[in-house]
Coordinates of C-alpha atoms and ligand atoms in Angstrom, one line a residue:
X841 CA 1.6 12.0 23.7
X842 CA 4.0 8.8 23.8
X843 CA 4.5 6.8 20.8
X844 CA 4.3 8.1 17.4
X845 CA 2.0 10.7 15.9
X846 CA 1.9 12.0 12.4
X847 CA 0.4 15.3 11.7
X848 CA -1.6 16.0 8.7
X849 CA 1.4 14.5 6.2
X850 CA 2.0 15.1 2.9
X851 CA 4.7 14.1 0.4
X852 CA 5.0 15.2 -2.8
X853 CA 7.5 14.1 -5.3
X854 CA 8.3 16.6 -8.2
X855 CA 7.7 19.7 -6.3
X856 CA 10.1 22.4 -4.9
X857 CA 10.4 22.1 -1.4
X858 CA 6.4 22.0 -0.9
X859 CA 5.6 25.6 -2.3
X860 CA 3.2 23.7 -4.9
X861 CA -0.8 24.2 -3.8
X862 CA -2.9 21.5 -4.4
X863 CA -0.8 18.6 -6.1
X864 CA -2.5 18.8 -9.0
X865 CA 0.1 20.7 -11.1
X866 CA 1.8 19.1 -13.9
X867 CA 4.8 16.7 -13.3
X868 CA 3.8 16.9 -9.6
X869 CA 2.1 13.5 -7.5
X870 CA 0.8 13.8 -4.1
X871 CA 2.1 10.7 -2.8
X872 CA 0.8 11.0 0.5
X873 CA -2.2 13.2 1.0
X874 CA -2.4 15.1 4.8
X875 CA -2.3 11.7 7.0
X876 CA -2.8 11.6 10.6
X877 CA -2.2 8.4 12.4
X878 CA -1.1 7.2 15.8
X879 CA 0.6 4.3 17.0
X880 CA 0.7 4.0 21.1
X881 CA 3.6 2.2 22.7
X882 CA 3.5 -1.1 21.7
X883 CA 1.3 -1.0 19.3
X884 CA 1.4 -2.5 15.5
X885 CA -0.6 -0.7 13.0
X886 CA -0.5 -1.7 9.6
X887 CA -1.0 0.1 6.8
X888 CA -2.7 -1.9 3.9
X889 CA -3.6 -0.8 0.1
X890 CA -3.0 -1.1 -3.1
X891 CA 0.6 -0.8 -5.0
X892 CA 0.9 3.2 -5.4
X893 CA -1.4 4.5 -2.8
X894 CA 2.1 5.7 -0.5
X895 CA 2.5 3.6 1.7
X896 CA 6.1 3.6 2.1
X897 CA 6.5 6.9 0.7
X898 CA 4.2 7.5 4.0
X899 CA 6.8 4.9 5.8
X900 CA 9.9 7.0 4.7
X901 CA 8.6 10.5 5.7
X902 CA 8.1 9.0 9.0
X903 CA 12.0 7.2 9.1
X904 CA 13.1 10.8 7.9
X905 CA 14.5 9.1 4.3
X906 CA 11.4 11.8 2.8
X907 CA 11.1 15.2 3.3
X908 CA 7.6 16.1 4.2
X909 CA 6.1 19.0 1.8
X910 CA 3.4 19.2 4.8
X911 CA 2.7 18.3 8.4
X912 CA 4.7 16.9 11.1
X913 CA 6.4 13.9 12.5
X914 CA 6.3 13.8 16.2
X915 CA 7.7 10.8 18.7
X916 CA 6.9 10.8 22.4
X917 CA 5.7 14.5 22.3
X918 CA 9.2 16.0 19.9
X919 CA 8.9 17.6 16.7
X920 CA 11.4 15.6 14.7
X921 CA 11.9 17.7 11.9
X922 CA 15.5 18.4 11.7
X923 CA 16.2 15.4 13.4
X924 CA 18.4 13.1 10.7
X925 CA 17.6 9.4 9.9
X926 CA 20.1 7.6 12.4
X927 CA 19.2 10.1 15.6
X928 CA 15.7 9.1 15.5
X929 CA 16.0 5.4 17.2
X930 CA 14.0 3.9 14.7
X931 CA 14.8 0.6 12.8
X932 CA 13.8 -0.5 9.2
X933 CA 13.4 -3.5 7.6
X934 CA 12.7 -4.3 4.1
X935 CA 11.4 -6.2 1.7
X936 CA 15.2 -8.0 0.3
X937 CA 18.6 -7.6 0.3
X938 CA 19.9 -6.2 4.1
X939 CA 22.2 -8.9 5.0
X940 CA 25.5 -8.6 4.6
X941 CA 26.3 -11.9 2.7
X942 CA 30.0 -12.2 4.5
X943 CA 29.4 -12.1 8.2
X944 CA 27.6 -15.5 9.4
X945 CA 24.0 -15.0 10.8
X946 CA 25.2 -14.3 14.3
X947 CA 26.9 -11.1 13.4
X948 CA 24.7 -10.1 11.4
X949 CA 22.5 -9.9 14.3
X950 CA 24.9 -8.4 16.5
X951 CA 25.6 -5.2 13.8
X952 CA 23.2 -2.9 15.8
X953 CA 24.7 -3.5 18.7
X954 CA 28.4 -3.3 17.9
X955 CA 28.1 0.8 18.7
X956 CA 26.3 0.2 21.9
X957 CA 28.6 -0.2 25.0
X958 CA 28.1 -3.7 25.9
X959 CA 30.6 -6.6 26.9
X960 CA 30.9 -9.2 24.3
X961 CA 28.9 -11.6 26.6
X962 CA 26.3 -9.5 26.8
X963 CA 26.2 -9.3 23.0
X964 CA 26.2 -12.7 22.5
X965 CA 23.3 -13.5 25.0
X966 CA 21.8 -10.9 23.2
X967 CA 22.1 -12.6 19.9
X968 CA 21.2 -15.6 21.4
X969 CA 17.7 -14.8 22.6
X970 CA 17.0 -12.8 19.3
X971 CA 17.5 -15.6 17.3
X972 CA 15.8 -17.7 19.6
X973 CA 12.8 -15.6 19.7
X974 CA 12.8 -15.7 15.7
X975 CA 12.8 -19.6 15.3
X976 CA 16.6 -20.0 14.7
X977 CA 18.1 -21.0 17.6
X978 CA 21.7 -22.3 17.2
X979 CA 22.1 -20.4 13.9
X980 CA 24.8 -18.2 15.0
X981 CA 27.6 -19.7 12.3
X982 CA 25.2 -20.5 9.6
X983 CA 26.4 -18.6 6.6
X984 CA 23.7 -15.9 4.7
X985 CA 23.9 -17.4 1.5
X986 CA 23.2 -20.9 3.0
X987 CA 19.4 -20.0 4.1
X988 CA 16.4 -20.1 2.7
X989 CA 14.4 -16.7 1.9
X990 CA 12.1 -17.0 5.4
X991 CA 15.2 -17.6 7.3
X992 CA 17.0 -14.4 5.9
X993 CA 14.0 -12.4 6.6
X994 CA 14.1 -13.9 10.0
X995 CA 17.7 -12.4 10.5
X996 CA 16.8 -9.3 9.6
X997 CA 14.0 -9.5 12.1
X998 CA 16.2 -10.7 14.6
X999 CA 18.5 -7.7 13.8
X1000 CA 16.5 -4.8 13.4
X1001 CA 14.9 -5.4 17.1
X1002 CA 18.6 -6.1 18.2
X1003 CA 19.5 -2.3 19.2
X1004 CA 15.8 -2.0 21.0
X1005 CA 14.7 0.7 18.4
X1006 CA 11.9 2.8 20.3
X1007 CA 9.6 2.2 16.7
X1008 CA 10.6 -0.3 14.4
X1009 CA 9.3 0.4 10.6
X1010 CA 8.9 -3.0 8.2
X1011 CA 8.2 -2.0 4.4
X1012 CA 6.5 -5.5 2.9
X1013 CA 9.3 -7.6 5.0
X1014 CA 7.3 -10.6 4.1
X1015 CA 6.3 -9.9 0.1
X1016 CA 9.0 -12.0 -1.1
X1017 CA 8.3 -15.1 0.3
X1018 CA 5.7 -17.0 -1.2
X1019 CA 1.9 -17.3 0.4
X1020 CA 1.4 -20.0 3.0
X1021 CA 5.4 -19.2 4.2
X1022 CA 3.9 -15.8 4.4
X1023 CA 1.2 -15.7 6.4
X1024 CA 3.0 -18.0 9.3
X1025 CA 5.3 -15.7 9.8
X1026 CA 3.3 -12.8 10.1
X1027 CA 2.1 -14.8 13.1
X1028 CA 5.7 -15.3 14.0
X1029 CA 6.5 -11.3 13.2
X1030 CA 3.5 -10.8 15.5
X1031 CA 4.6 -12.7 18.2
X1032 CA 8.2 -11.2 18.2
X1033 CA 6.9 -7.9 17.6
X1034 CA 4.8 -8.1 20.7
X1035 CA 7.0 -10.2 23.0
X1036 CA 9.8 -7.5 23.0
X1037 CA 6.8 -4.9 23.2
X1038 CA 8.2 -3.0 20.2
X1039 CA 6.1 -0.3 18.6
X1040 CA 6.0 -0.9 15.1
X1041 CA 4.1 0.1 11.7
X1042 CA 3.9 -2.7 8.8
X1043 CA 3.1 -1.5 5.4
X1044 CA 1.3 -4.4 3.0
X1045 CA -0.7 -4.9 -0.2
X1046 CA -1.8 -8.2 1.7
X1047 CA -4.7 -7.7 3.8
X1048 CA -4.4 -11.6 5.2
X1049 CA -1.1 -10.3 6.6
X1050 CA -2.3 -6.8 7.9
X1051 CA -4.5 -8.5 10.3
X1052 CA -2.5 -11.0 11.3
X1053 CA 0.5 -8.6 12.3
X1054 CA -1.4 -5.6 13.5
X1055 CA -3.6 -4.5 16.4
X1056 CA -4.9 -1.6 14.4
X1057 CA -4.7 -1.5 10.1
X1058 CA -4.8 2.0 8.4
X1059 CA -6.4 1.5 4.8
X1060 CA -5.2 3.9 2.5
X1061 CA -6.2 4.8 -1.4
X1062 CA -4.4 7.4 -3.2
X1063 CA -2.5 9.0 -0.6
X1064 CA -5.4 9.2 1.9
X1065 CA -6.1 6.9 4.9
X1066 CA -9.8 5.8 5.0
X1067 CA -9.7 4.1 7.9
X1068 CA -7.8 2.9 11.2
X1069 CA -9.4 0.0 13.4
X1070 CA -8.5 -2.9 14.8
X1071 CA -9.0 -5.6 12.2
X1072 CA -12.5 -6.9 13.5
X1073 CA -14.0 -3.8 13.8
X1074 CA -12.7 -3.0 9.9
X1075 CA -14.2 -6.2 8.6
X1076 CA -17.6 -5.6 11.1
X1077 CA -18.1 -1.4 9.8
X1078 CA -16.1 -0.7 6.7
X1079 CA -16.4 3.0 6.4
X1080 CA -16.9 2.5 2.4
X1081 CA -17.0 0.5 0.0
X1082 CA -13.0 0.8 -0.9
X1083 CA -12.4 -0.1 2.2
X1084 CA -14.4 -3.4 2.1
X1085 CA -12.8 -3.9 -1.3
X1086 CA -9.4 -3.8 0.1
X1087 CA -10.6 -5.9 3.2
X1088 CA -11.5 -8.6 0.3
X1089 CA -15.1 -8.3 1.1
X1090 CA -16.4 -7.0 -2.1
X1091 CA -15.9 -9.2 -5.7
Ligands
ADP1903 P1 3.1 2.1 -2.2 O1 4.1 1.9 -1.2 O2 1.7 2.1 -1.7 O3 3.2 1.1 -3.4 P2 4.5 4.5 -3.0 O4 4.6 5.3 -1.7 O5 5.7 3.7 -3.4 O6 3.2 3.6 -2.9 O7 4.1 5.4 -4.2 C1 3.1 6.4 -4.1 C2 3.1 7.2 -5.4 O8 4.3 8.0 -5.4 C3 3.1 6.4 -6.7 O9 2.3 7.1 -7.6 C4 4.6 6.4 -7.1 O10 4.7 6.3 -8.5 C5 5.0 7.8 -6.6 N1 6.5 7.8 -6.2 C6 7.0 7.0 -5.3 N2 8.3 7.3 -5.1 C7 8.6 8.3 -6.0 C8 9.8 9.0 -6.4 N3 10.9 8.8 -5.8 N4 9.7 10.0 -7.3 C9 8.5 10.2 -8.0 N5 7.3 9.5 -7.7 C10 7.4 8.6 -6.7

């Protein structure tokens, strides 16, 4: 299959290279609890639920920054165990803190690219329409510590899909900034996400933002994913009543 596919995951965290049965031994947590999923090319699927339920520990198995103590994580058909963080073509992008506060905006931008073989002019129209397509065109010069928090997280937008990554994973990229900035640019994220047709998974506490990013949202609860559907269909048929809770259709 193209696109992503992840295999009945787990990831513990206090156990010895995934001998431990169960999860339920002491000093051991199941973080992620045998999660399958799959993201087609081009889609964005979210993954929404409550602080602690693994959702980037779910996010890091898949970038290879967590071993898996189960399962597999596949991309267009290969097995990509073995396969170290920076072979797998995949970009991240978190929550804070990625810029590098002593280049100017515009090389920022252009760090993913600076191992690829392209002409300088190339990577400067490059830059261009990135920062264009994020809402900062002209901001090539600006300096980091001169913008605003949106604007940063902009950049790293703008960088991360610079180098084309074949799946691009965002770890709350937006829970920084406060509410109404948030939920335009999860629009905006949408939009860029789409426009360069980037395959993506977008983990959130923020169920507002889930929807508005994603063509399908995975709710998880203590390691498990309840349900995957596109967010019209989630809010139509919960599956259970946690579900509608995290959907914020239940008190
Ligand atoms: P979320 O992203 O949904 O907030 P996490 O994946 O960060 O959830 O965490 C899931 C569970 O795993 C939590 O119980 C958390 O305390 C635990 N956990 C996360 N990272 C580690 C770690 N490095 N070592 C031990 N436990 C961890």
């Amino acid at each position: 299959m193209a696109g992503l596919e992840v295999r009945d995951v787990s990831v513990r965290y206090g156990a010895s290279s995934g001998s431990v049965r169960g999860g339920g031994s002491a000093g051991v947590t199941t973080a992620v609890d045998q999660v399958s999923l799959t993201v087609a090319p081009g889609e964005v699927v979210a993954l929404l639920g409550p602080s602690g339920c693994g959702k980037s520990s779910l996010l890091r198995a898949v970038a290879g920054l967590e071993p898996l103590s189960e399962g597999h994580v596949v991309y267009d058909g290969e097995d990509l165990a073995g396969v170290p963080v920076h072979k797998r073509r995949f970009g991240l992008m978190f929550q804070e803190g990625q810029l590098f506060p002593h280049r100017d905006v515009g090389r920022n931008v252009a760090y993913g690219l600076e191992i690829q073989e392209l002409s300088r002019a190339e990577r400067e129209a490059r830059v261009t329409a990135l920062l264009d397509l994020v809402g900062l065109a002209g901001y090539e010069r600006r300096a980091v510590p001169t913008l605003s928090g949106g604007e940063q997280q902009r950049v790293a937008l703008a960088r991360a899909l610079a180098p084309r990554p074949r799946l691009l994973l965002l770890d709350e990229p937006l829970s920084a900034l406060d509410r109404q900035l948030r939920e335009r640019l999860a629009g905006e994220v949408r939009v860029a996400l789409v426009e360069t047709g980037t395959t993506a998974v977008f983990v959130t506490h923020d169920h507002t933002e889930a929807s508005a990013v994603a063509d399908r949202v995975g709710v998880m609860d203590s390691g498990r994913l309840l349900q995957v559907a596109a967010p019209g269909e989630l809010r139509a048929a919960p599956a259970s009543d946690r579900v509608a809770e995290f959907l914020g259709l239940r008190g």
